[in-house]
Short mmCIF file of C-alpha atoms in Angstrom, two decimals:
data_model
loop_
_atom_site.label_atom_id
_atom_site.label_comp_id
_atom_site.label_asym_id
_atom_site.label_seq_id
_atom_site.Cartn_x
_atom_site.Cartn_y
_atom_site.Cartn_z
CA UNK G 1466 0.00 0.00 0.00
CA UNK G 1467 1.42 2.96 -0.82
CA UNK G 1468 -1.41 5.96 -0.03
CA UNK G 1469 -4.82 5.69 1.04
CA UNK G 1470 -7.66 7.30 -0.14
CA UNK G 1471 -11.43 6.60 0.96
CA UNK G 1472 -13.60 5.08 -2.13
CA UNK G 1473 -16.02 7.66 -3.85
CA UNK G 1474 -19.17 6.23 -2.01
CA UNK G 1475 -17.67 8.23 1.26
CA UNK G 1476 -17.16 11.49 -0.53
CA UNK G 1477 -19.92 14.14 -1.30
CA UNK G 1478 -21.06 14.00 -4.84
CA UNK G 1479 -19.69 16.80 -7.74
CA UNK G 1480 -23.21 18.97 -8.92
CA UNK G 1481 -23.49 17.91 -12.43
CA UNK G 1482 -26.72 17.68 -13.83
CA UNK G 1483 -30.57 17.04 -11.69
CA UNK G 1484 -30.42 16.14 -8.58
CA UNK G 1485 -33.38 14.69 -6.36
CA UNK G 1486 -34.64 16.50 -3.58
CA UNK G 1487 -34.51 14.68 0.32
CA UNK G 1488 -36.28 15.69 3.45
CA UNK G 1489 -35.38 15.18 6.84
CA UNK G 1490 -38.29 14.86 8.73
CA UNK G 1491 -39.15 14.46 12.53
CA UNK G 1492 -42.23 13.44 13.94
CA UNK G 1493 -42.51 16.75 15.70
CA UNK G 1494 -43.12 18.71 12.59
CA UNK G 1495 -44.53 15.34 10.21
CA UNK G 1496 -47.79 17.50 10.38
CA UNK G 1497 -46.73 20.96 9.77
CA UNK G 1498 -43.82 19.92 6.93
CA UNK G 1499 -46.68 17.71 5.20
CA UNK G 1500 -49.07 20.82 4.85
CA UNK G 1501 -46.71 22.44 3.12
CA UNK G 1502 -45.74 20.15 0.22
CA UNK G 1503 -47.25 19.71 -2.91
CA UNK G 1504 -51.06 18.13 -3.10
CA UNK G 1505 -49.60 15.34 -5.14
CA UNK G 1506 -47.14 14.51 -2.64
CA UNK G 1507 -49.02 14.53 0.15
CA UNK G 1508 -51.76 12.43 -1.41
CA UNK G 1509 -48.76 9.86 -1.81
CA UNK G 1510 -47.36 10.31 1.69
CA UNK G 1511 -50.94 9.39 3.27
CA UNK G 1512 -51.53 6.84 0.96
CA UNK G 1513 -48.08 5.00 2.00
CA UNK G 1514 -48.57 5.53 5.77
CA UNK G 1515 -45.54 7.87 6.01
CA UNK G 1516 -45.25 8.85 9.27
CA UNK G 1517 -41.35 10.09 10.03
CA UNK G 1518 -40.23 7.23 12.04
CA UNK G 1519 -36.76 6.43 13.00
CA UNK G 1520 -35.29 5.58 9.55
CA UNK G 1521 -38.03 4.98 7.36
CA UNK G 1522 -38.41 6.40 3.91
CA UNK G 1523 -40.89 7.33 1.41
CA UNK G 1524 -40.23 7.80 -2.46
CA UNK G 1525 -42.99 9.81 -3.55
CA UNK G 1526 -42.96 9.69 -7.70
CA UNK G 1527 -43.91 12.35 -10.14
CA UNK G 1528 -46.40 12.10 -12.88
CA UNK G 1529 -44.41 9.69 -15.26
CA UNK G 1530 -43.66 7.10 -12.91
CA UNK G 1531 -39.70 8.80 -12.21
CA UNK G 1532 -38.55 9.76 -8.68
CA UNK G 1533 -39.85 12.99 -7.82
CA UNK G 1534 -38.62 12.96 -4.19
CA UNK G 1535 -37.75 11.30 -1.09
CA UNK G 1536 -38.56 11.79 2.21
CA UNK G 1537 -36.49 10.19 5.28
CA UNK G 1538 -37.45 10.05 8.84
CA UNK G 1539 -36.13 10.89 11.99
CA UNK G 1540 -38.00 9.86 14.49
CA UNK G 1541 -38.85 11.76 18.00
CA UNK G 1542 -36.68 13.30 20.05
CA UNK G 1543 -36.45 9.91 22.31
CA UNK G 1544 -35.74 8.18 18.89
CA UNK G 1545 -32.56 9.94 18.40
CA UNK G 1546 -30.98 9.26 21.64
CA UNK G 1547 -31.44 5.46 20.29
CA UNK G 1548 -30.24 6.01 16.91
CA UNK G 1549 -27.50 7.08 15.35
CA UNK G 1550 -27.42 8.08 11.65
CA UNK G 1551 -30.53 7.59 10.47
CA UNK G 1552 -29.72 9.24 6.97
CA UNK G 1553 -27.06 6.75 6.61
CA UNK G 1554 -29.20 3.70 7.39
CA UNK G 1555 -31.85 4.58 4.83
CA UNK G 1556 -29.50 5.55 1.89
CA UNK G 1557 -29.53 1.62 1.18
CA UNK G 1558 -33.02 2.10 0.39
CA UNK G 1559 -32.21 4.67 -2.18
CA UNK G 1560 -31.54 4.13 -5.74
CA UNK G 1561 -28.38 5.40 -7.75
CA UNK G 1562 -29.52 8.47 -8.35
CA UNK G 1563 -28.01 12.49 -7.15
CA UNK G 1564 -29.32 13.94 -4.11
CA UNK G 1565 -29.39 17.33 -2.40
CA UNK G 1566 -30.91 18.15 0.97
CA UNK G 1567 -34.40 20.08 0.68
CA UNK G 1568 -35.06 20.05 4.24
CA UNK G 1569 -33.96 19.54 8.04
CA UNK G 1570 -35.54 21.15 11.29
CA UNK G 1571 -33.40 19.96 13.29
CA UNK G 1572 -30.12 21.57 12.47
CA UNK G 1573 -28.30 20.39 15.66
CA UNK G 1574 -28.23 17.09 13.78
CA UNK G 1575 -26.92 17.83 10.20
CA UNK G 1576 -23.30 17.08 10.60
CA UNK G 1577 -24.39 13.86 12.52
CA UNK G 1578 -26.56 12.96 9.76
CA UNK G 1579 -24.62 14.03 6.66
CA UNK G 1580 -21.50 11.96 8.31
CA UNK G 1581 -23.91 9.24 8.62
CA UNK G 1582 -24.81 9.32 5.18
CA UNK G 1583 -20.96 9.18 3.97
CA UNK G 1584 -20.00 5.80 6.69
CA UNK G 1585 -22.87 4.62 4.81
CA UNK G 1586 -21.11 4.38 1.80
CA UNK G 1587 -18.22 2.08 3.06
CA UNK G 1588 -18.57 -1.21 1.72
CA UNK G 1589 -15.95 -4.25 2.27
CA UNK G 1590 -15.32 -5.67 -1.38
CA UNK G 1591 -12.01 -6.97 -1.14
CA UNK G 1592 -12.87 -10.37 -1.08
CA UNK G 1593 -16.71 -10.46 -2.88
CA UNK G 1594 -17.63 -11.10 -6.20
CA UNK G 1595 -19.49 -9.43 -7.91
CA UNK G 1596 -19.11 -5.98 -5.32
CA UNK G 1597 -21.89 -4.10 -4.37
CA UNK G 1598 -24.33 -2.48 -5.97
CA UNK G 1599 -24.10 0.70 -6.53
CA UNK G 1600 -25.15 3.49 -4.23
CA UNK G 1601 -26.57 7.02 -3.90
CA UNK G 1602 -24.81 10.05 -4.07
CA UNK G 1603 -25.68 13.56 -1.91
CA UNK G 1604 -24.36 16.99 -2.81
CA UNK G 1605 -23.07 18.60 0.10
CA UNK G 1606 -25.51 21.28 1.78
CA UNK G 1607 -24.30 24.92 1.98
CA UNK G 1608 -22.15 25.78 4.94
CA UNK G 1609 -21.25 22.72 5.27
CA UNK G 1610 -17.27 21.59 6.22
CA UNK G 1611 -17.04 19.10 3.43
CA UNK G 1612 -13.33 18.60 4.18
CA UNK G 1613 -14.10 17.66 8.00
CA UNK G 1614 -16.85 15.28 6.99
CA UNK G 1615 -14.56 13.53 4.33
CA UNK G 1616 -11.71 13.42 6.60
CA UNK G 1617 -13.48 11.89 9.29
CA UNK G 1618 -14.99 9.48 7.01
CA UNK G 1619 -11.95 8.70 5.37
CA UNK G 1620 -9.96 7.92 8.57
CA UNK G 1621 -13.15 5.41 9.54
CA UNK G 1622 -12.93 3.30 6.25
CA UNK G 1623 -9.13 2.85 6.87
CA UNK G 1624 -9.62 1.82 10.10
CA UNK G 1625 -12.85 -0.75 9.19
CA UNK G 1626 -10.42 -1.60 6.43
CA UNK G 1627 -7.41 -2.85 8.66
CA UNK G 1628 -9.82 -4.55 11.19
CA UNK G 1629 -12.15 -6.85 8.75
CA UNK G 1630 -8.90 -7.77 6.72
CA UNK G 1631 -8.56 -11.46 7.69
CA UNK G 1632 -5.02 -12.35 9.28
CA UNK G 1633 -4.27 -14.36 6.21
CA UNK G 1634 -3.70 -10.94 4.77
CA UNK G 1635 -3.33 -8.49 7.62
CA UNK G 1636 0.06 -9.73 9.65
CA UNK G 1637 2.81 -7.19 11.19
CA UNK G 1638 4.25 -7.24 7.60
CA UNK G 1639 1.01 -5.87 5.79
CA UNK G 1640 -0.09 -3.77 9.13
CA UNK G 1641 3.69 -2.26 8.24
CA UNK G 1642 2.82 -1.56 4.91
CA UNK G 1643 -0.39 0.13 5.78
CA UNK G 1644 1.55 2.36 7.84
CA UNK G 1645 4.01 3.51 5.48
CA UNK G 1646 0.85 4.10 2.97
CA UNK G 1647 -0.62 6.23 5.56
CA UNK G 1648 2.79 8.17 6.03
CA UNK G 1649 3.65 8.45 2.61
CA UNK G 1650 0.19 10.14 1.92
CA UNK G 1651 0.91 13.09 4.17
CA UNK G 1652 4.70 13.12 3.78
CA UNK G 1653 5.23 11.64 7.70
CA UNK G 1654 8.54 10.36 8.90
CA UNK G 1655 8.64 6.86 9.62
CA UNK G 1656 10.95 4.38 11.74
CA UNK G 1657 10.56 0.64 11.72
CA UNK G 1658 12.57 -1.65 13.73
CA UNK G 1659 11.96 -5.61 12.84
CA UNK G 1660 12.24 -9.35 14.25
CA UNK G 1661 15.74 -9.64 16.54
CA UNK G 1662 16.53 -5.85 16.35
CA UNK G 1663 13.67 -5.19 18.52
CA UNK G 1664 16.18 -6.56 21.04
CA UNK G 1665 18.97 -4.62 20.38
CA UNK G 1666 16.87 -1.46 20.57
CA UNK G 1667 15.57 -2.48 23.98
CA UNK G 1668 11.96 -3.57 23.24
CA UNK G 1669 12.10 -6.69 24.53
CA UNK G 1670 8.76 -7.74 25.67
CA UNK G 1671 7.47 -6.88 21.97
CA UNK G 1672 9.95 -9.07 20.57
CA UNK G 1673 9.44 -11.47 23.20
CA UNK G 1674 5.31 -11.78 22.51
CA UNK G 1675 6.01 -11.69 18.47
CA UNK G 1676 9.27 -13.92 18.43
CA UNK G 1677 7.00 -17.70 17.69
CA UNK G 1678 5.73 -16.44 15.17
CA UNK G 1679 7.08 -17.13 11.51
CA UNK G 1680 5.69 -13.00 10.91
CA UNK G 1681 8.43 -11.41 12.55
CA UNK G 1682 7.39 -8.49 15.04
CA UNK G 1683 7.97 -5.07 14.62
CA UNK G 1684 8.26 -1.44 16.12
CA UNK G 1685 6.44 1.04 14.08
CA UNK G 1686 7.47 4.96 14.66
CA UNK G 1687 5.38 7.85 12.91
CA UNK G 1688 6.08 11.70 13.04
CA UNK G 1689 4.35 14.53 11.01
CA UNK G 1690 3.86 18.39 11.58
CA UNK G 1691 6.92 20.51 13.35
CA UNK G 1692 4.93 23.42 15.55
CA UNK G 1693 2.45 22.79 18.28
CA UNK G 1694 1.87 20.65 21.18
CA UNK G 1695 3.07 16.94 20.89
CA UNK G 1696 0.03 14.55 20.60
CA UNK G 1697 1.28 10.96 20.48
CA UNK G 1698 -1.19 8.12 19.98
CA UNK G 1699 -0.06 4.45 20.51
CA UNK G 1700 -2.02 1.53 18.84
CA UNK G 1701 -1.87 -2.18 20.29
CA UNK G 1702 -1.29 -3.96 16.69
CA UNK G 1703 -1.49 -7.97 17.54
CA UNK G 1704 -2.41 -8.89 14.53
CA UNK G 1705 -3.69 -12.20 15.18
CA UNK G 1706 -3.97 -13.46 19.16
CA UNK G 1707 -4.12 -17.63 19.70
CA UNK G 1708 -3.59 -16.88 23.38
CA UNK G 1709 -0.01 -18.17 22.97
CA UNK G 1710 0.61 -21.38 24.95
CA UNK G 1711 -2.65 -20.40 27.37
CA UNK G 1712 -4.26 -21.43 23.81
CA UNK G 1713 -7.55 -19.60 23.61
CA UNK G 1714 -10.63 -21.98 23.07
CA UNK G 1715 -11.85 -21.73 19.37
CA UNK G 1716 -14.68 -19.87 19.56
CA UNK G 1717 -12.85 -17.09 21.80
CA UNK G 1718 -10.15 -17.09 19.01
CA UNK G 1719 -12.59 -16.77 15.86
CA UNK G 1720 -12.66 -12.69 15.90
CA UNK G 1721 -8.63 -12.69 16.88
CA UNK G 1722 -8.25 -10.89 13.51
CA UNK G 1723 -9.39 -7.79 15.52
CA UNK G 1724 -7.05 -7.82 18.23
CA UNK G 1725 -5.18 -5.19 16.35
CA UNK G 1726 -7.99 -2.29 16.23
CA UNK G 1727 -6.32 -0.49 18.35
CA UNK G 1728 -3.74 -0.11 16.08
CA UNK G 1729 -6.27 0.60 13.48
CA UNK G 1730 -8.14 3.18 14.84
CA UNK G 1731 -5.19 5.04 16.36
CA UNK G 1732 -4.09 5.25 12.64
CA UNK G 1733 -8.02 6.46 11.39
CA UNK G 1734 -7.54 9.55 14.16
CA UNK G 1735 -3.98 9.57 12.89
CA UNK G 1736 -5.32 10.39 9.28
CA UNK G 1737 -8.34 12.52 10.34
CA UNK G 1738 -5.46 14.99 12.04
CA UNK G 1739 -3.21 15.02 8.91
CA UNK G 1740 -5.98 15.76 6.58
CA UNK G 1741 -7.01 18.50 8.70
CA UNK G 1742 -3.91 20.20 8.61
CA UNK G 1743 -4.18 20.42 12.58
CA UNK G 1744 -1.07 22.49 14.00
CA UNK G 1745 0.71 19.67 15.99
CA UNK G 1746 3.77 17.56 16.55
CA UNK G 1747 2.13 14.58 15.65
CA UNK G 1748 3.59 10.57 16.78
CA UNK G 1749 1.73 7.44 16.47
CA UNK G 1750 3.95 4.12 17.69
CA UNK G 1751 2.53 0.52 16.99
CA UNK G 1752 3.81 -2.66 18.67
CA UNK G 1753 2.93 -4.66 15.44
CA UNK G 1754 3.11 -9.10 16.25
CA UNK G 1755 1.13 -11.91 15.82
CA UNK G 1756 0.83 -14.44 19.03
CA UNK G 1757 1.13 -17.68 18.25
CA UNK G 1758 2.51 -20.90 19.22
CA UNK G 1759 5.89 -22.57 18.68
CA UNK G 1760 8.91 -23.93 20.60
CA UNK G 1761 10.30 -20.24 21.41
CA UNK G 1762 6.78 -19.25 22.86
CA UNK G 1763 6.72 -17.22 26.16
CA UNK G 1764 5.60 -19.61 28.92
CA UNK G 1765 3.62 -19.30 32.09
CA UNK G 1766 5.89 -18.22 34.63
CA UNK G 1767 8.13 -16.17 32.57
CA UNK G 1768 9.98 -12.96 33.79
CA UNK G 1769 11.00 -10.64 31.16
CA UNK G 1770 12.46 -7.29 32.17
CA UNK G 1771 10.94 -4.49 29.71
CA UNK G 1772 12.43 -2.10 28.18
CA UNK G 1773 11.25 0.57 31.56
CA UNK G 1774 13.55 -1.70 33.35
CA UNK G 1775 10.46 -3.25 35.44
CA UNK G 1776 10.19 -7.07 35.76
CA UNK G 1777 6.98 -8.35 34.25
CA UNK G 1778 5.58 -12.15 35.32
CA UNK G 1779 4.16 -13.79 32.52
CA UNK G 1780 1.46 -15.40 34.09
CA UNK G 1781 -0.79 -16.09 31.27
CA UNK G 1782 0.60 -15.90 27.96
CA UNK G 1783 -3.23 -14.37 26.27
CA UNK G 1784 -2.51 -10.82 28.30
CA UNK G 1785 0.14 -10.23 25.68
CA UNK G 1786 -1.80 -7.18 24.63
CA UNK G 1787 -0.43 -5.07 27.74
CA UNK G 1788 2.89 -6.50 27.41
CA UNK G 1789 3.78 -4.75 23.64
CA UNK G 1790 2.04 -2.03 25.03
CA UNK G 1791 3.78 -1.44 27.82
CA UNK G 1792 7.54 -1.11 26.06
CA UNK G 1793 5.82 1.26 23.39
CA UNK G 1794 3.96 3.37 26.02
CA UNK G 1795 7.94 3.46 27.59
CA UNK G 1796 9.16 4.40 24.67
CA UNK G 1797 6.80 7.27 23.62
CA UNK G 1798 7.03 8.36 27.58
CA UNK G 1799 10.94 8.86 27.20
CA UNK G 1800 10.37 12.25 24.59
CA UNK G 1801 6.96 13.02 27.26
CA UNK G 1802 4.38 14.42 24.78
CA UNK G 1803 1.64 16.98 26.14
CA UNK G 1804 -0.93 14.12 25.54
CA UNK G 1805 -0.47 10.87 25.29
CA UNK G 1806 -3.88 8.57 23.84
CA UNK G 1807 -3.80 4.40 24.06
CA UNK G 1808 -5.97 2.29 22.28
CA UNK G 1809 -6.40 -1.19 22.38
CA UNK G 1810 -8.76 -4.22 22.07
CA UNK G 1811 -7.00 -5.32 25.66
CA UNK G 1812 -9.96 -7.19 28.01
CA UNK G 1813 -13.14 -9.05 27.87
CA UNK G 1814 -13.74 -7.21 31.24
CA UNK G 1815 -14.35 -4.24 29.34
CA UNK G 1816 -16.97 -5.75 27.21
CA UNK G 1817 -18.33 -7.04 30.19
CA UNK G 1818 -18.70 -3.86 32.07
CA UNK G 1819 -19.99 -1.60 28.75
CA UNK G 1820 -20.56 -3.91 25.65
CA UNK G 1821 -19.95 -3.32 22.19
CA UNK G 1822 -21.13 -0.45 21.61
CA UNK G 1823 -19.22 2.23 24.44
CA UNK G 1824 -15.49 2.92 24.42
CA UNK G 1825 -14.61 2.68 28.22
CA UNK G 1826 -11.55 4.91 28.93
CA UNK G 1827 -8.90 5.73 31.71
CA UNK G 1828 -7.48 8.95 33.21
CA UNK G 1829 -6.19 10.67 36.14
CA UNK G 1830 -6.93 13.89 34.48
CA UNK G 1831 -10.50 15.03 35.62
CA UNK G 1832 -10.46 17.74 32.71
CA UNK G 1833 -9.58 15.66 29.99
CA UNK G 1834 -12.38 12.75 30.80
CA UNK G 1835 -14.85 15.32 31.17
CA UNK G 1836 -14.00 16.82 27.46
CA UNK G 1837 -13.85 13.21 26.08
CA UNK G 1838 -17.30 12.23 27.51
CA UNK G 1839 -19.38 15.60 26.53
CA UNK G 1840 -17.86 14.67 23.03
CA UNK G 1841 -18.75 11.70 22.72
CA UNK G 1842 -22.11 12.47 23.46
CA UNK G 1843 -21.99 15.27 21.01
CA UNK G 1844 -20.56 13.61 18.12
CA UNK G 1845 -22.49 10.00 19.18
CA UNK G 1846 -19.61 7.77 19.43
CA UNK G 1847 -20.49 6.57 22.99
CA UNK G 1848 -17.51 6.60 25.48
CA UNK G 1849 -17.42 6.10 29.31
CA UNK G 1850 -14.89 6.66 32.10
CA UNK G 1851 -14.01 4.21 34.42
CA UNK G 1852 -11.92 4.41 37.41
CA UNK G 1853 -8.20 3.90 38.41
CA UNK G 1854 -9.21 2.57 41.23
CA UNK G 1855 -5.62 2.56 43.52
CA UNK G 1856 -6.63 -0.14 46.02
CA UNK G 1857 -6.40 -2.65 42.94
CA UNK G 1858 -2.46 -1.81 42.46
CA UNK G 1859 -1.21 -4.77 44.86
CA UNK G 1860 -3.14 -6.96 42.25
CA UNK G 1861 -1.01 -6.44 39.45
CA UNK G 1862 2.69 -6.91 42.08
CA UNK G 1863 3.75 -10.59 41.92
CA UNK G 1864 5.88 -12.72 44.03
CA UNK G 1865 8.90 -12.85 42.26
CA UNK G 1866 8.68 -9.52 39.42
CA UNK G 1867 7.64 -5.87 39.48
CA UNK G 1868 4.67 -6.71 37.76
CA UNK G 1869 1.79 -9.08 37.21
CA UNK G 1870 0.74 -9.24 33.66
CA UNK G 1871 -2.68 -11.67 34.41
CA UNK G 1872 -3.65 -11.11 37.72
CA UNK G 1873 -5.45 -13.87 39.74
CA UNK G 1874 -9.26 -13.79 40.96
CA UNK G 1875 -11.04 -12.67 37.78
CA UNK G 1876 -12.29 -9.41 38.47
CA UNK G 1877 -11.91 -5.96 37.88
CA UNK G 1878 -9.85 -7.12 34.52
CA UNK G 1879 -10.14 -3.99 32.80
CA UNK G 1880 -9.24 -1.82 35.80
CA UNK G 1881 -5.97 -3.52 36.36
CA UNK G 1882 -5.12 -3.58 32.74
CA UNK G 1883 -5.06 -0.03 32.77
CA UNK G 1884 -3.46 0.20 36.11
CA UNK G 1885 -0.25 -1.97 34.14
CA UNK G 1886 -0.22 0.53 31.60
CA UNK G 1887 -0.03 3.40 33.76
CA UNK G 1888 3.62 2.12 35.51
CA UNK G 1889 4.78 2.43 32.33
CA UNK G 1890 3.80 6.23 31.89
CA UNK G 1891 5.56 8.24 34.07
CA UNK G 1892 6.47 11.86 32.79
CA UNK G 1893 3.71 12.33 30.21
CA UNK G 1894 1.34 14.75 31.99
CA UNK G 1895 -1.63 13.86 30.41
CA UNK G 1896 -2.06 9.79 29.38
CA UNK G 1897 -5.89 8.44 28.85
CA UNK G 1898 -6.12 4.86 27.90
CA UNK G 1899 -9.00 3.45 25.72
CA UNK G 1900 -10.00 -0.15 26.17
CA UNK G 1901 -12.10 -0.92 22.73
CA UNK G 1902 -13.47 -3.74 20.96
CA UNK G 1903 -13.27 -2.74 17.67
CA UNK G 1904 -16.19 -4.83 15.70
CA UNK G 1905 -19.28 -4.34 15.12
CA UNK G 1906 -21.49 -7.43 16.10
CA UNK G 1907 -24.12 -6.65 13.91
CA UNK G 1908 -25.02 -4.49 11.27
CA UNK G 1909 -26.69 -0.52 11.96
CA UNK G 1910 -27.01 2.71 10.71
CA UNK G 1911 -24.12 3.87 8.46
CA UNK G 1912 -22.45 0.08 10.40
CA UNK G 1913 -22.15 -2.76 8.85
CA UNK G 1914 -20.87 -5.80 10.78
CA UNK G 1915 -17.51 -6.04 10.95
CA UNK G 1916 -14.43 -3.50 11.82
CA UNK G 1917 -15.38 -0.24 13.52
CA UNK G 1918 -13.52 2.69 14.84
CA UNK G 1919 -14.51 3.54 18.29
CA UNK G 1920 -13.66 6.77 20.41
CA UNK G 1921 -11.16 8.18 17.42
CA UNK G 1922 -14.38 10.99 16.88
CA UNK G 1923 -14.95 11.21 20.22
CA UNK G 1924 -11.21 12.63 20.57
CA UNK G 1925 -11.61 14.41 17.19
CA UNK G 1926 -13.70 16.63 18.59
CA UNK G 1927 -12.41 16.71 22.24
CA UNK G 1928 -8.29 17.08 21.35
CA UNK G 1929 -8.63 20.70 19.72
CA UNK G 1930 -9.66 22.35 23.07
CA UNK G 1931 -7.29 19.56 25.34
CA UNK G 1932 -4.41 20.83 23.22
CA UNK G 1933 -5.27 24.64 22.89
CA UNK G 1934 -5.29 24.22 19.21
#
């Protein structure tokens, strides 16, 4: 891969010739909007029982039989808090014709909406023959930031992209190439560090979770933009997780493919900043490794000493997530950035505590959380704090090491995962961890099942203000 670019369905259309006119419609105003319309038109909207739920639509024809118009609904107030991007989920419905919007009350929703319409268009064709059908276009609205839209759109196909990619094609090698595609497209500068030299660089518990594999590990080092505060974002990248000798059970191990979406969407919000020409000193490190099994896997029982100098206990090979995190966190924390961002697919305990659907986070910095959740619920990419709690630190201090990397007992998983991370960010003054999952379970609005970012708007929206941009 050399560049990425997001595929024409997830870009506004050019004006060129007749476009259709679409109406947003709540159920509010389904009365008042109706009265004004054309008799013909409304005749057609009582006849087909429009009435401006949540996502359904109503193609009202003209004389001849063509489309004259389409109305979409939005539901009630209540509806919307349920549903995200109901213009994206009915532009399936739509055929491949030109658009432009005629009509929305609620203006508080347009960007939501119009971005909806735009993830709607990202379709996963690598592998399917013949590829989808083709879809509708929309000409951008006045007043609208096209370039936002399109950027944020463009960083959520790469990252849906990089997650649904099966490991047969998406090991540290291609997850490497996707990296230097990404840095070549905004003229980033890029280290890489590979198999054995990972341990004469000092990264040794990447090279140590990577080394049975026959795809060699790897270190990979972006930097872009020279003025501004440093943001540096670091991405777990395991590209494909057996659970190492503590061999995960097969139906635990069928979705491994997405163990590296933290990598993925750290590299989405990598590209949304870029595009956006944001004023920052810009880094985004991935520990990039497949776990598997061999004679040189890591046992139970282990002790490797990272590269922070702490001892870690390998106590169960499948926490190998926190491990390559933990020397890439180390590095990024020796050049202390004024923000520092982790993502990772790391626990089931998170999944427990939140689902799918919310992004649960970590931070000692009141502020920051506080701007991360209000966006979130602004820009409806769900996200929730949860606590370091510090009474849980003596759970993750073995025996016979600094550190515990699977501590016993079974609970509070995703609190002590995020407690692990922390030791190994000490002089970065603001650090907020992200424990996601990465995948949707089933398709939605503008989400088709499969790879998802999660939390990368969330922090689009809330980093400008965190970093006084």
């Amino acid at each position: 891969m050399t560049e990425f670019t997001a595929p024409p369905t997830m870009r506004f259309a050019v004006p060129n010739g007749r476009t259709i006119p679409l109406h947003l419609v709540t159920k509010d105003e389904l009365a008042s909007w109706t009265e004004m319309q054309p008799g013909r038109m409304r005749a057609w909207l009582d006849a087909t029982g429009f009435n401006a739920a949540s996502g359904t639509t109503a193609l009202v024809p003209d004389p001849d039989g063509n489309l004259a118009a389409v109305a979409v609904g939005l539901g009630s107030d209540t509806d919307r808090q349920r549903t995200r991007f109901c213009l994206g989920g009915a532009r399936a419905k739509l055929p491949a014709a030109t658009f432009h919007l005629e009509h929305l009350s609620a203006q508080s929703t347009l960007d939501e909406e119009l971005l909806g319409w735009l993830l709607a268009g990202y379709r996963f064709d690598r592998f399917r023959t013949p590829p989808s059908r083709p879809l509708a276009d929309m000409i951008a609205p006045k007043g609208v930031d096209v370039a936002r839209l399109e950027a944020i759109a463009a960083g959520e196909a790469l990252t849906r992209d990089l997650i649904t990619t099966p490991a047969s094609h998406m090991g540290p090698a291609e997850l490497e190439a996707a990296f230097v595609g990404l840095a070549n497209t905004f003229g980033a500068e890029l280290s890489i560090i590979r198999g054995d030299d990972l341990l004469e660089h000092n990264f040794p518990l990447v090279h140590t979770v990577g080394r049975a594999s026959d795809r060699s590990p790897r270190l990979l080092d972006m930097r872009w933009g020279t003025t501004g505060p440093q943001l540096t974002l670091v991405g777990k990248g395991v590209c494909f997780d057996t659970g190492g000798l503590n061999l995960k059970p097969g139906a635990s191990m069928g979705l491994m493919k997405k163990d590296m979406g933290g990598a993925a969407t750290v590299m989405g919000l990598a590209h949304m900043i870029m595009a956006q020409g944001w004023a920052v000193r810009l880094r985004v490190i991935i520990p990039a490794v497949e776990n598997s099994v061999s004679g040189n896997a890591m046992r139970p029982g282990d002790v490797i000493v990272s590269r922070k100098g702490l001892s870690v206990e390998i106590n169960n090979t499948d926490a190998e997530g926190r491990l390559v995190l933990a020397d890439a966190l180390a590095l990024a924390d020796e050049e202390p950035p004024d923000l520092m961002v982790c993502m990772a697919t790391l626990t089931g305990a998170a999944r427990v505590a939140v689902g799918p659907d919310i992004a649960p986070y970590f931070t000692r910095d009141r502020a920051l959380s506080d701007a991360i959740l209000r966006s979130g619920d602004a820009v409806r990419d769900p996200v929730w704090p949860l606590p370091l709690h510090p009474g849980y630190e003596t759970k993750i201090q073995p025996s016979i090491a600094d550190l515990d990397n699977a501590p016993a007992g079974g609970m509070a998983g995703a609190i002590t995962a995020a407690l692990f991370l922390h030791r190994f960010v000490e002089h970065t003054p603001r650090f907020v961890h992200f424990d996601i999952y990465g995948y949707q379970p089933s398709a939605a609005p503008a989400r088709p099942k499969g790879g998802i970012g999660q939390a990368a708007r969330a922090l689009f929206d809330a980093l400008p203000a965190a970093l006084d941009l």
